Coordinates of C-alpha atoms and ligand atoms in Angstrom, one line a residue:
X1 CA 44.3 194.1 -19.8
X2 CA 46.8 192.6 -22.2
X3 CA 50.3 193.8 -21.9
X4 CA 51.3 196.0 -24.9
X5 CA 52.7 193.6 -28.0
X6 CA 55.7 194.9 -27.1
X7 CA 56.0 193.5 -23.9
X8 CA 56.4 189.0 -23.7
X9 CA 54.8 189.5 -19.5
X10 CA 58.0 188.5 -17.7
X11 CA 57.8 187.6 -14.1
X12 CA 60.1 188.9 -12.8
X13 CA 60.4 192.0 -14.6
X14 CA 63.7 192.1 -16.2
X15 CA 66.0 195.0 -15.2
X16 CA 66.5 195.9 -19.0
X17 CA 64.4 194.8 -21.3
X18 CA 63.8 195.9 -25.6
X19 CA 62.2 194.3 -28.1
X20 CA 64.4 193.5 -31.2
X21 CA 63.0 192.7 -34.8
X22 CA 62.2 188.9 -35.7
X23 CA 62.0 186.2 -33.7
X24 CA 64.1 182.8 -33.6
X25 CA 62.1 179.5 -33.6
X26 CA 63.5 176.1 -32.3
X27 CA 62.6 173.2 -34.1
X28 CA 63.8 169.4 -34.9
X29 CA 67.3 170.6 -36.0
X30 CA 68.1 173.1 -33.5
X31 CA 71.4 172.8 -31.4
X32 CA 73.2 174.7 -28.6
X33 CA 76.7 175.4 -28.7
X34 CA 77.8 175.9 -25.0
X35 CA 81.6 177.1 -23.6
X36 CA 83.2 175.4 -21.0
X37 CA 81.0 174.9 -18.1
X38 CA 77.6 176.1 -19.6
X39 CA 76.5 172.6 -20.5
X40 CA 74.4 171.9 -17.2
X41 CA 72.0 175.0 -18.3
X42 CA 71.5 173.4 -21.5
X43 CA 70.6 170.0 -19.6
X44 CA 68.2 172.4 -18.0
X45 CA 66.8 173.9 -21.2
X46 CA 66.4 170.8 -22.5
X47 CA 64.6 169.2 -19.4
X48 CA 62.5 172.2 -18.8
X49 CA 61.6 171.9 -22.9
X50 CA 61.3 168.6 -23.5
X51 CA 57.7 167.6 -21.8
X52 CA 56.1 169.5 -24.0
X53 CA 58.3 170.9 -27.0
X54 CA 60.1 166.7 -27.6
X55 CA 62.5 169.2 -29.3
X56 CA 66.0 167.2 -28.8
X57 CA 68.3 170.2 -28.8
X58 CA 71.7 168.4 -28.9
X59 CA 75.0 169.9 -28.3
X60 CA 76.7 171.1 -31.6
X61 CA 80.1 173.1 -32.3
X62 CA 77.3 175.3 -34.6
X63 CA 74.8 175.6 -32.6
X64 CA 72.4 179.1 -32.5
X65 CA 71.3 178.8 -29.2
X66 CA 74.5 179.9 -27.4
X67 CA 74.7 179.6 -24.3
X68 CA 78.3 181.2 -22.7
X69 CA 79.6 181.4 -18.9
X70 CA 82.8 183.8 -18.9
X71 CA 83.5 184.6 -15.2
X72 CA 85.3 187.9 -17.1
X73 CA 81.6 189.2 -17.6
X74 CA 81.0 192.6 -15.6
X75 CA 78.1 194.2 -13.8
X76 CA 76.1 190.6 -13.9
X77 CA 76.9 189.6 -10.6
X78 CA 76.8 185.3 -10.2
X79 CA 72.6 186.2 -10.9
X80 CA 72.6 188.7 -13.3
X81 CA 72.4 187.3 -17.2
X82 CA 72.4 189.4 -21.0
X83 CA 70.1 187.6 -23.6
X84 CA 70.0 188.7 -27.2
X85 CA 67.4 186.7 -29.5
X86 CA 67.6 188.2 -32.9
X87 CA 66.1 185.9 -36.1
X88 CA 69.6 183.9 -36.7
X89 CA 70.6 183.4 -32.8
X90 CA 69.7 183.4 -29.0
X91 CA 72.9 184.6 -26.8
X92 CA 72.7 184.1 -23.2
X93 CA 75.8 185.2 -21.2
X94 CA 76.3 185.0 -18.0
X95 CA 79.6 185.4 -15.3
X96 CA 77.9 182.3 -13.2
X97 CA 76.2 179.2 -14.1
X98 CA 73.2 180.9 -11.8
X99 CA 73.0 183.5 -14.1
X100 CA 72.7 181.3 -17.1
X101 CA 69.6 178.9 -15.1
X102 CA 67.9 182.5 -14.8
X103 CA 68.3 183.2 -18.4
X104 CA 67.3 179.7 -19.5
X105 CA 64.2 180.7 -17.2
X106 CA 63.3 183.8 -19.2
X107 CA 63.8 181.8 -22.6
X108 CA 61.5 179.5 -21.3
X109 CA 59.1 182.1 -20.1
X110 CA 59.3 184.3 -23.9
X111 CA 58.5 180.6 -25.4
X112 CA 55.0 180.1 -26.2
X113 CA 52.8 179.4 -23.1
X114 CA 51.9 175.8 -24.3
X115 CA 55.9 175.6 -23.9
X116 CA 55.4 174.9 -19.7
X117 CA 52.7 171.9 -20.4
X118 CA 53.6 169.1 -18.9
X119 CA 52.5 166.5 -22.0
X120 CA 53.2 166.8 -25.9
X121 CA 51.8 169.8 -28.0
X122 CA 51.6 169.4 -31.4
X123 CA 51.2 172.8 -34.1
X124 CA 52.9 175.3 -32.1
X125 CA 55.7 177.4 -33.4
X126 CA 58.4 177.3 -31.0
X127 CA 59.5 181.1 -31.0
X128 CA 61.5 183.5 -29.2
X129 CA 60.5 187.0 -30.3
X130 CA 63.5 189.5 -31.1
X131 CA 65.0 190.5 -27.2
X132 CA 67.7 192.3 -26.0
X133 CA 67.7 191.9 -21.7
X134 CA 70.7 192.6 -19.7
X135 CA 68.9 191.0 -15.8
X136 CA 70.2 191.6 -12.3
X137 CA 68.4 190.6 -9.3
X138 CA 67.9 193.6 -6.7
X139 CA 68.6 191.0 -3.3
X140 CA 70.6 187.7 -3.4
X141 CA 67.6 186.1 -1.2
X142 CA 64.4 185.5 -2.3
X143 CA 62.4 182.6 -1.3
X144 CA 59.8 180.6 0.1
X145 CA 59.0 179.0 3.5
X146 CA 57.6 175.4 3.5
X147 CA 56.3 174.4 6.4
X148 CA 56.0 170.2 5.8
X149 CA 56.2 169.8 9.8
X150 CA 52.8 170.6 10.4
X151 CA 51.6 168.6 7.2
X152 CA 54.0 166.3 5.8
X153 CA 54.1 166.8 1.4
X154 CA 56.1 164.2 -0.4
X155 CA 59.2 164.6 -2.4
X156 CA 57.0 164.7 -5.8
X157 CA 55.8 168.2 -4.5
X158 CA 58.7 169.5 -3.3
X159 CA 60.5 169.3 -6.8
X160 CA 57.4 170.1 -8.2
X161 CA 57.1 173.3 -5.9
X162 CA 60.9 174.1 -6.3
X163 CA 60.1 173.9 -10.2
X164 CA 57.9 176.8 -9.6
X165 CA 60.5 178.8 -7.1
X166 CA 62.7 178.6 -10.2
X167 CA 60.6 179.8 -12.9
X168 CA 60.3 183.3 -11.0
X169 CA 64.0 183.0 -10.1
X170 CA 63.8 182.6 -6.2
X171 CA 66.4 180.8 -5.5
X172 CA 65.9 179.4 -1.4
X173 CA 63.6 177.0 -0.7
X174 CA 63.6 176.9 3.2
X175 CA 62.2 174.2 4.5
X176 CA 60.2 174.1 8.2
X177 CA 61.1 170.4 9.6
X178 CA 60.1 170.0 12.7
X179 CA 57.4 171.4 14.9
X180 CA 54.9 170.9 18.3
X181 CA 53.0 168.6 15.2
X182 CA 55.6 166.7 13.5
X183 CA 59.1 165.8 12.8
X184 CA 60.3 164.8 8.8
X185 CA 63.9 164.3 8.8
X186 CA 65.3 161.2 9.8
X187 CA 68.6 161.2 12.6
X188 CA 70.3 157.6 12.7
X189 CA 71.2 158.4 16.5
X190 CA 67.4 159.2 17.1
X191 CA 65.3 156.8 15.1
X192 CA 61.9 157.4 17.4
X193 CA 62.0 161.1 16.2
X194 CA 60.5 160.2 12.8
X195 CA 59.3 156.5 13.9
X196 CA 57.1 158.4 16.8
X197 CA 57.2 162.0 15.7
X198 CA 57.1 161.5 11.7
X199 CA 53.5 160.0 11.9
X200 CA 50.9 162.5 12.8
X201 CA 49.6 164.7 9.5
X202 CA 51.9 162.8 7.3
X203 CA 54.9 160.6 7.2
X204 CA 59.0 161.6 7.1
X205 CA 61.4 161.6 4.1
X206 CA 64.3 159.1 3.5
X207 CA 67.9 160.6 3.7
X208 CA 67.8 160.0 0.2
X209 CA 65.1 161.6 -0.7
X210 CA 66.2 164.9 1.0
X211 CA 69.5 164.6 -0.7
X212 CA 68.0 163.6 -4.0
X213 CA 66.1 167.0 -3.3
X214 CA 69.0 168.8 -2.8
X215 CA 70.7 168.1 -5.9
X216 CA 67.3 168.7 -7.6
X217 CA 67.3 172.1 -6.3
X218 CA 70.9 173.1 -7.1
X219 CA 70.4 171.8 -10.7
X220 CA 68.1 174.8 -11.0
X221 CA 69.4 177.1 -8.9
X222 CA 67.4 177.1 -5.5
X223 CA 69.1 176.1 -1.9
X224 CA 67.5 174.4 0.5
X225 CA 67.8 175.7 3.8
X226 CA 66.8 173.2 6.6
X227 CA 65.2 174.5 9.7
X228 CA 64.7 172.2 12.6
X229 CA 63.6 174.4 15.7
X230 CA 64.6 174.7 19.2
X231 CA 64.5 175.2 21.6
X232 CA 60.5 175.7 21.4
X233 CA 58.1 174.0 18.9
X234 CA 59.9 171.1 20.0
X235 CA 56.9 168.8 21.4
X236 CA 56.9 166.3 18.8
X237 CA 60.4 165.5 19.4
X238 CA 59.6 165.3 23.3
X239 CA 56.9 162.7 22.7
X240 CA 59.7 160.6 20.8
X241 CA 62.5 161.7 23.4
X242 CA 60.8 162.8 26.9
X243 CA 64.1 162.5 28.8
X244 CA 65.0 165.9 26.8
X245 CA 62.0 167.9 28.6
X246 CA 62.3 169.6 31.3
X247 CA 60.3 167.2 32.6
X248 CA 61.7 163.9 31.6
X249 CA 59.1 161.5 33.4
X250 CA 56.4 162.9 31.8
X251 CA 54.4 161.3 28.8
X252 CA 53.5 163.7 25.7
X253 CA 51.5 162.7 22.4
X254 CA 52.6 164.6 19.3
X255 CA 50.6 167.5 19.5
X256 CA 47.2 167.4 17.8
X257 CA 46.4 170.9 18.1
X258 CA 47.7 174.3 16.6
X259 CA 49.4 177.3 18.2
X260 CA 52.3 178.1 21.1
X261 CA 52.7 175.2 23.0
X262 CA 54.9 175.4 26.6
X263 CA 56.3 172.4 25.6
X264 CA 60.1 173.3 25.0
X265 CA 63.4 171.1 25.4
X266 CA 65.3 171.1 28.7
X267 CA 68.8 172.6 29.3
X268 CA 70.5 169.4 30.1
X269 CA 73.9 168.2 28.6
X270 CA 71.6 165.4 26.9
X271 CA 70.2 168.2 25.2
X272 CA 72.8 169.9 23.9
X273 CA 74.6 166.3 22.6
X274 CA 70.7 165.9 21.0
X275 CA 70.8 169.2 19.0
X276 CA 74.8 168.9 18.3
X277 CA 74.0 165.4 16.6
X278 CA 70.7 166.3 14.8
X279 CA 72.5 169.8 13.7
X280 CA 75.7 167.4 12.4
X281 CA 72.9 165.1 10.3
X282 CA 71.5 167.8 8.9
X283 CA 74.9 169.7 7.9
X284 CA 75.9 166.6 6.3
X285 CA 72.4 166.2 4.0
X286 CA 72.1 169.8 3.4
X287 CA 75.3 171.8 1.8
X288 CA 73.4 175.0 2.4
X289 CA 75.4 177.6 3.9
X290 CA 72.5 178.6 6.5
X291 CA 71.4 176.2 8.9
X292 CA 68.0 177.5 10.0
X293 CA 67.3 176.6 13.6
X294 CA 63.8 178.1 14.9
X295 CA 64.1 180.2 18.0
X296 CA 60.7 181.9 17.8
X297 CA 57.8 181.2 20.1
X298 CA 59.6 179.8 23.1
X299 CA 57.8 180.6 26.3
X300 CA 60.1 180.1 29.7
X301 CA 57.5 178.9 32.1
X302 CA 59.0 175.2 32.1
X303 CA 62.5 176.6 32.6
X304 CA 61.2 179.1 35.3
X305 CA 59.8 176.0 37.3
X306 CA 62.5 172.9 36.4
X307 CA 64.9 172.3 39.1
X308 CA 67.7 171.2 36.4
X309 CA 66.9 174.1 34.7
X310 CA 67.3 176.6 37.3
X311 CA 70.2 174.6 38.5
X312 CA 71.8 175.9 34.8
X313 CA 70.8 179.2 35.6
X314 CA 73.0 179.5 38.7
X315 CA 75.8 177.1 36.7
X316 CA 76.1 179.7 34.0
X317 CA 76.2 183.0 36.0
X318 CA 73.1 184.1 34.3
X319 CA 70.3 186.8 34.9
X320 CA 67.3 184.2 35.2
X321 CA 65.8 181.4 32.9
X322 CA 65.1 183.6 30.5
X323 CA 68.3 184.2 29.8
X324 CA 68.5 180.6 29.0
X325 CA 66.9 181.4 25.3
X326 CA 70.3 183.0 24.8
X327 CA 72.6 180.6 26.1
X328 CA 70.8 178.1 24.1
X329 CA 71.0 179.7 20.9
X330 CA 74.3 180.4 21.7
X331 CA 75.5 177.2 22.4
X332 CA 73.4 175.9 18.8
X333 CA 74.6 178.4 16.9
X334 CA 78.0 177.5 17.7
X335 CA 77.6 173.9 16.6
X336 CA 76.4 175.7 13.3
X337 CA 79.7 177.9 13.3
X338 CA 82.0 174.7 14.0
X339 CA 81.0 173.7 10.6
X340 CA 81.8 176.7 8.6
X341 CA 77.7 177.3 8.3
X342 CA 76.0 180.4 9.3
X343 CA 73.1 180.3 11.8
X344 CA 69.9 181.6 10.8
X345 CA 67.0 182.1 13.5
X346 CA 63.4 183.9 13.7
X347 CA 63.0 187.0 15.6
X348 CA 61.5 187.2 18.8
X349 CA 59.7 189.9 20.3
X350 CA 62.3 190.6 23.5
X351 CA 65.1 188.2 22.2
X352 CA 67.8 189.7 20.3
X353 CA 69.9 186.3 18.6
X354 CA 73.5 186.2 19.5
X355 CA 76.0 188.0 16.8
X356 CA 76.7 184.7 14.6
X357 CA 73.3 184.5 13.3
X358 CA 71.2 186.0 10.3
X359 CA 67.9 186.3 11.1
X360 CA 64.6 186.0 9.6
X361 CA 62.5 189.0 10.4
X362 CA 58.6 188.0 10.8
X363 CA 57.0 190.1 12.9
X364 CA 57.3 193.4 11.9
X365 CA 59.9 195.4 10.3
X366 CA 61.2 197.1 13.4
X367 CA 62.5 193.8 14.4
X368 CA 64.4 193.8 11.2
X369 CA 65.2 197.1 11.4
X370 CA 66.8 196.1 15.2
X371 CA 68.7 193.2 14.1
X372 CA 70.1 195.2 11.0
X373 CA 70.9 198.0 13.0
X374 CA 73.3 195.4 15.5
X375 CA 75.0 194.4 11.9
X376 CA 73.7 190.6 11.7
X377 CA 72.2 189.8 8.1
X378 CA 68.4 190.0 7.7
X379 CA 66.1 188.1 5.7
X380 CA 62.7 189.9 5.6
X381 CA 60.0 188.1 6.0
X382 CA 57.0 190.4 8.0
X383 CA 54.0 188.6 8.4
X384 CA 51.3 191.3 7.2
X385 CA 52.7 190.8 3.4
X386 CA 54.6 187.3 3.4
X387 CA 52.3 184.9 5.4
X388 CA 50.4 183.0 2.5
X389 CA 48.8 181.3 5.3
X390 CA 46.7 184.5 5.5
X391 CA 43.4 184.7 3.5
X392 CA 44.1 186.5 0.3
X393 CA 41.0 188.4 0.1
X394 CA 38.1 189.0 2.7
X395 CA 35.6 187.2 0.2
X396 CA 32.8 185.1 1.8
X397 CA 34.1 182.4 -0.5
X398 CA 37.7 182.7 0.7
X399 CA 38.6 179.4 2.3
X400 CA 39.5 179.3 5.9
X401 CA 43.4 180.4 6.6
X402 CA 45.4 181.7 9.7
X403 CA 43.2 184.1 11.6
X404 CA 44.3 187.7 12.3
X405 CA 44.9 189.1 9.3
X406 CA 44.9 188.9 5.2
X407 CA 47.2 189.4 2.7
X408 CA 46.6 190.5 -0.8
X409 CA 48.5 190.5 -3.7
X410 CA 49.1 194.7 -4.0
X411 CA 50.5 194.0 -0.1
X412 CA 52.7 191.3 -1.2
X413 CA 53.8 193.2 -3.7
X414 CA 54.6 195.9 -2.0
X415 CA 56.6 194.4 0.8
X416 CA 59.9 196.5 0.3
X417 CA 62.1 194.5 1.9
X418 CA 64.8 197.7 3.3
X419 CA 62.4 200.5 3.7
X420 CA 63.6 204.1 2.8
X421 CA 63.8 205.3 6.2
X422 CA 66.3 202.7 7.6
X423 CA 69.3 204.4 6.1
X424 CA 72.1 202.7 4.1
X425 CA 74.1 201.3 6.8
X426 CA 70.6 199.0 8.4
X427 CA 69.8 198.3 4.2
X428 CA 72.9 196.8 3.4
X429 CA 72.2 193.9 5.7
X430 CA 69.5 193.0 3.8
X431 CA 70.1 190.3 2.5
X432 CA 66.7 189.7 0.8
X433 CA 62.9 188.3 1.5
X434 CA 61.1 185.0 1.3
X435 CA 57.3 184.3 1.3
X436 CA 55.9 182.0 4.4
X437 CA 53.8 178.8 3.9
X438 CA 53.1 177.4 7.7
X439 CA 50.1 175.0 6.9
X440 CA 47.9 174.6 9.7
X441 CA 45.5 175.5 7.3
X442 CA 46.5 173.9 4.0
X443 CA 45.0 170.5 3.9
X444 CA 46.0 169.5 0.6
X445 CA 48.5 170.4 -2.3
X446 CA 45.9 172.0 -4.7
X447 CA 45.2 174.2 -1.5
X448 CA 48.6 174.9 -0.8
X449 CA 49.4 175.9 -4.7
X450 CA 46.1 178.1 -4.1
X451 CA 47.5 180.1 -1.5
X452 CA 51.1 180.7 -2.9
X453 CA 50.1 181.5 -6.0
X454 CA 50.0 184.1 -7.5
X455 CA 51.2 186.2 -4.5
X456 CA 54.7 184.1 -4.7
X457 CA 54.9 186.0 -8.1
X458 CA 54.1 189.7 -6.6
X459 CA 57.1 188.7 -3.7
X460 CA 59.3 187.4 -6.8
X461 CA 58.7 190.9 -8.5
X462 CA 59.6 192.5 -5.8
X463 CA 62.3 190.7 -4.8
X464 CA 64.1 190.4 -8.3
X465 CA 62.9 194.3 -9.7
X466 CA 62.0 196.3 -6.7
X467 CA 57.6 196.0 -7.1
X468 CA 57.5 199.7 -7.6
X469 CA 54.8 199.5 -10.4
X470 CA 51.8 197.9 -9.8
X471 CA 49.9 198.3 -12.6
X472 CA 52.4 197.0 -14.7
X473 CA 52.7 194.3 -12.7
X474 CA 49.5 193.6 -12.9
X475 CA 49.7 193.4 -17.0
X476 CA 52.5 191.4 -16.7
X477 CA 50.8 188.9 -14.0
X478 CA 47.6 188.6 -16.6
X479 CA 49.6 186.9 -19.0
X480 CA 51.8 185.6 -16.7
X481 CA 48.7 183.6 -15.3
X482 CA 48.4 181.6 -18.5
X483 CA 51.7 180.2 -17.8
X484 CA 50.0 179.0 -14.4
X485 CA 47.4 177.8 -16.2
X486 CA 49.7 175.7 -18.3
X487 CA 51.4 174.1 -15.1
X488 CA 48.3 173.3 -13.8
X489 CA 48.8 175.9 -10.8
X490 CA 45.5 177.0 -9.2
X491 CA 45.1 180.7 -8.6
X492 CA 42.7 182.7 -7.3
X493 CA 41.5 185.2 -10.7
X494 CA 39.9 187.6 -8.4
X495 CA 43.3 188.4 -6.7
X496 CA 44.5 189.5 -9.8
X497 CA 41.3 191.1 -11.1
X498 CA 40.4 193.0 -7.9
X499 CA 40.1 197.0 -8.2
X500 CA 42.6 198.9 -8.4
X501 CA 44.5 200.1 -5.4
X502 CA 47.3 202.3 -5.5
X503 CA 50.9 201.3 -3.7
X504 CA 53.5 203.6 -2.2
Ligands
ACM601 C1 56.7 182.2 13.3 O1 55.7 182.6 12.6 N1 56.5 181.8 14.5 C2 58.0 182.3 12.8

C-alpha cells in the first residue's frame, strides 16, 4: 500500500499540500541564501544533511535554497511554514524561526529516504520533487513523556530521542526526573539526592549535560519541560533526605519495586525550603516556561497519622490532611509563579490543582474536561491512547508492558485531544497532547524505541493535522516507516499492517 506518486508520505500530514512539476536536486555546488535571522535553520539543514548527503551547503547571496523569516508573514502562526520547491528553487518562509525548523523538517523528510542515514551514501540523487505546502499545526503542544527516573538513559539518547520528536514536529520533550525509584538531576544544596538516590536503575546527569540538552533541543525546536514530583513519588529522595518524611527517624532504601508507594514528603518548613531550592535549580537549568511538578498518586495515610503533619492541619485552618495535597501544591506552585514560570501538574482523581497550574490530563478525558471547564490550560494526555508503556497489540509475541490495558496505533491515532462534545469554551484550553513513556517496563533503549515508535507518529498526526483519516495515514506511515528504517528505529510492522479498523 504505496501512497499515490503524487503523495512524498509526510508525517505529519501537511495542512496544504500539491505537487508542482520538476524537482530541485542539491548537489556539491548548492548554496542557501538566508535573510536576517534564518541562518540557524540552515545550520540545521545542514547538520541534519550532512551525515549522510556530505553536501556542504554554504551560505551564498545567490543561493536557491532560500530560506526567509519575515515576522510580517500572516496566517502561519510562530509554527506554521509555506514551502515552494519548483526545478530552479526551494522557498521556505516562515513568520518564526520555529516555523522555518518545521519546514527544514519537511525538506528533509521529501529528500530521499537514504537522506536520514546516519553514515555516507554514495549514488543518490539528492531531490526535492516539485511542492507547494502552506503548514500550520492544529495545537501548540505536542510531545512526549520520558520517564528516565525509573531507568536512568544517558544524554546520547536523549538527543537522539529529541532528534526524532523533531522530525514529526513535536516540539516538548518532558522529562519525568524523579520518582519512588530514582532521582537524575543534581541540586548543589542536596548532593545525597543523586549520590544516594541517582544510583538504582542507572546513574544522574551533570548540570551540564542537562543544559547542553537544552540548547540541543531549542536548536531544533523542542522544550524541555522538567518534572520533579511531589509531594508523592518522592521515596527515592526520602532515602537520601529521611528528615523530609513524615517520619524523619525512619530508614528507607530507594525503592526497588514498582507502583504507588505511601512514601510521600512531610509538611514541615524543611520541606517547603527543600522543594523552594530544588524548584530554583531546576528554573535556572531549564528556561522552559512550565515547570512540571508531579502531583499524581499521593495517598494521605502518612499525613493522616504524623503528629507534625496534623499539627499543620490545625496551623493552616484546614478541612483535614487531605487537604494538605492542596496546600502543598499551592505553596509549590507559587515558588513556580515567583519565577515568572507556569506550574504544570497531573490530575488526580478527587484533587482539583489550584488556579495557577496547567495540567496534564492522564486519566481520562473527564478529568480534562473538569480542569478545562475551571479555565486552567490542559495538556491531554489519557492513558488508554498515550501510554506507550501499554502493549501495542495483544500478540503472544508482544513483549511484556504495563498491565491493564493496550494501545494500538488506530487508538493513538485517534486520541482527539478536545472532543466534539466539550464545547468551544472547555476546547480552547487545550493546549495540546503528548505521548507517555513511564519505563518500568522498558529495559533497554532498543525496547524503549520499540514502544514509541510508530505510535509517536499516529500522536504526531494527530496532534499537528487533526488524525481524522486513518487510512491515509496509514499510506503515509508505510513509507514513512522506511525513514525509521533509515534511523535505525525499531518498529513493530504488524502495528502498521494489522486489519483494518475503522476510527470515528
Ligand atoms: C501517572 O501515570 N501517575 C501520571
Amino acid at each position: 500500500m504505496l501512497p499515490p506518486a503524487t503523495d512524498p508520505g509526510l508525517v505529519p500530514n501537511p495542512s496544504k499540500l500539491s505537487r508542482t512539476a520538476g524537482a530541485f536536486t542539491l548537489d556539491d555546488t548548492t548554496t542557501i541564501r538566508v535573510t536576517p535571522g534564518a541562518a540557524p535553520a540552515a545550520a540545521l539543514l545542514r547538520t541534519l544533511l550532512a551525515p549522510a548527503t556530505g553536501l556542504p551547503l554554504p551560505l551564498a547571496p545567490d543561493g536557491r535554497i532560500v530560506l526567509v523569516l519575515d515576522p510580517g508573514l500572516t496566517g502561519l502562526g510562530a509554527e506554521g511554514y509555506g514551502l515552494s520547491v519548483t526545478g530552479e528553487t526551494v522557498l521556505l518562509r516562515a513568520a518564526d524561526a520555529a516555523g522555518l525548523r518545521h519546514g527544514v523538517q519537511t525538506i528533509r523528510q521529501l529528500l530521499p529516504v537514504a537522506a536520514l542515514r546516519s553514515e555516507p551514501v554514495r549514488g543518490v540523487r539528492w531531490s526535492v520533487p516539485g511542492v507547494e505546502i502552506t503548514d500550520v499545526p492544529r495545537y501548540a503542544w505536542r510531545g512526549a513523556m520520558l520517564d528516565v527516573a525509573r531507568r536512568f538513559r544517558p544524554v546520547s539518547f536523549l538527543r537522539r530521542f529529541t532528534d526524532l520528536l523533531a522530525l514529526h514536529k513535536l516540539n516538548v520533550l518532558h522529562l519525568h526526573m524523579t520518582d519512588d525509584q530514582g532521582w537524575r538531576m543534581p541540586v548543589a544544596a542536596y548532593p545525597r539526592l543523586t549520590e544516594v538516590a541517582g544510583v538504582p536503575h542507572g546513574g544522574a546527569y551533570s548540570r551540564e549535560e542537562l543544559r547542553d540538552l537544552v540548547a540541543y533541543a531549542a536548536d531544533r525546536g523542542v522544550t524541555v519541560v522538567p518534572e520533579i514530583e511531589m509531594p508523592g513519588h518522592a521515596r527515592a529522595a526520602l532515602a537520601a533526605y529521611p528528615h523530609l518524611g513524615n517520619f524523619p527517624e525512619r530508614r528507607l532504601d530507594v525503592w526497588q519495586g514498582w507502583g504507588v508507594s505511601d512514601t510521600i514528603f512531610g509538611v514541615t518548613d524543611d520541606v517547603l525550603v527543600f522543594c523552594r531550592t530544588v524548584l530554583d535549580e531546576v528554573m535556572d537549568l531549564f528556561p522552559s516556561p512550565y515547570i512540571h511538578v508531579g502531583g499524581d498518586e499521593c495517598p494521605t495515610t502518612e499525613w493522616h497519622r504524623s503528629p507534625t503533619a496534623l499539627r499543620r492541619v490545625a496551623e493552616e485552618g484546614l478541612d483535614g490532611p487531605d487537604a494538605l495535597h492542596g496546600w502543598f501544591m499551592e505553596h509549590i506552585g507559587n515558588v513556580v509563579t515567583a519565577r515568572g514560570r507556569r506550574p504544570l501538574g497531573w490530575t488526580d482523581t478527587g484533587r482539583d490543582l489550584p488556579e495557577s497550574f496547567a495540567v496534564v490530563a492522564w486519566r481520562d478525558e473527564e478529568h480534562g474536561l473538569a480542569a478545562a471547564s475551571r479555565g486552567q490550560p490542559v495538556i491531554m494526555a489519557p492513558h488508554r491512547s498515550t501510554y506507550l508503556d501499554y502493549p501495542q497489540s495483544a500478540h503472544p509475541d508482544e513483549p511484556p508492558g504495563q498491565p491493564g490495558d493496550t494501545v494500538d496505533l488506530p487508538t493513538v491515532y485517534a486520541t482527539e485531544p478536545a472532543p466534539a462534545h466539550w464545547g468551544a469554551a472547555a476546547a480552547a484550553r487545550v493546549l495540546g497532547t503528548q505521548a507517555q513513556l513511564w519505563t518500568e517496563y522498558v529495559p533497554t533503549e532498543a525496547h524503549a524505541e520499540y514502544l514509541v515508535f510508530p505510535r509517536l507518529c499516529a500522536l504526531a498526526d494527530t496532534a499537528w493535522s487533526g488524525g481524522r483519516d486513518w487510512p491515509g495515514f496509514q499510506a503515509r506511515l508505510h513509507h514513512h516507516r522506511t525513514r525509521l528504517d533509515a534511523l535505525g528505529v525499531p518498529s513493530r510492522p504488524s502495528a502498521i499492517l494489522r486489519p483494518e479498523r475503522t476510527t470515528r
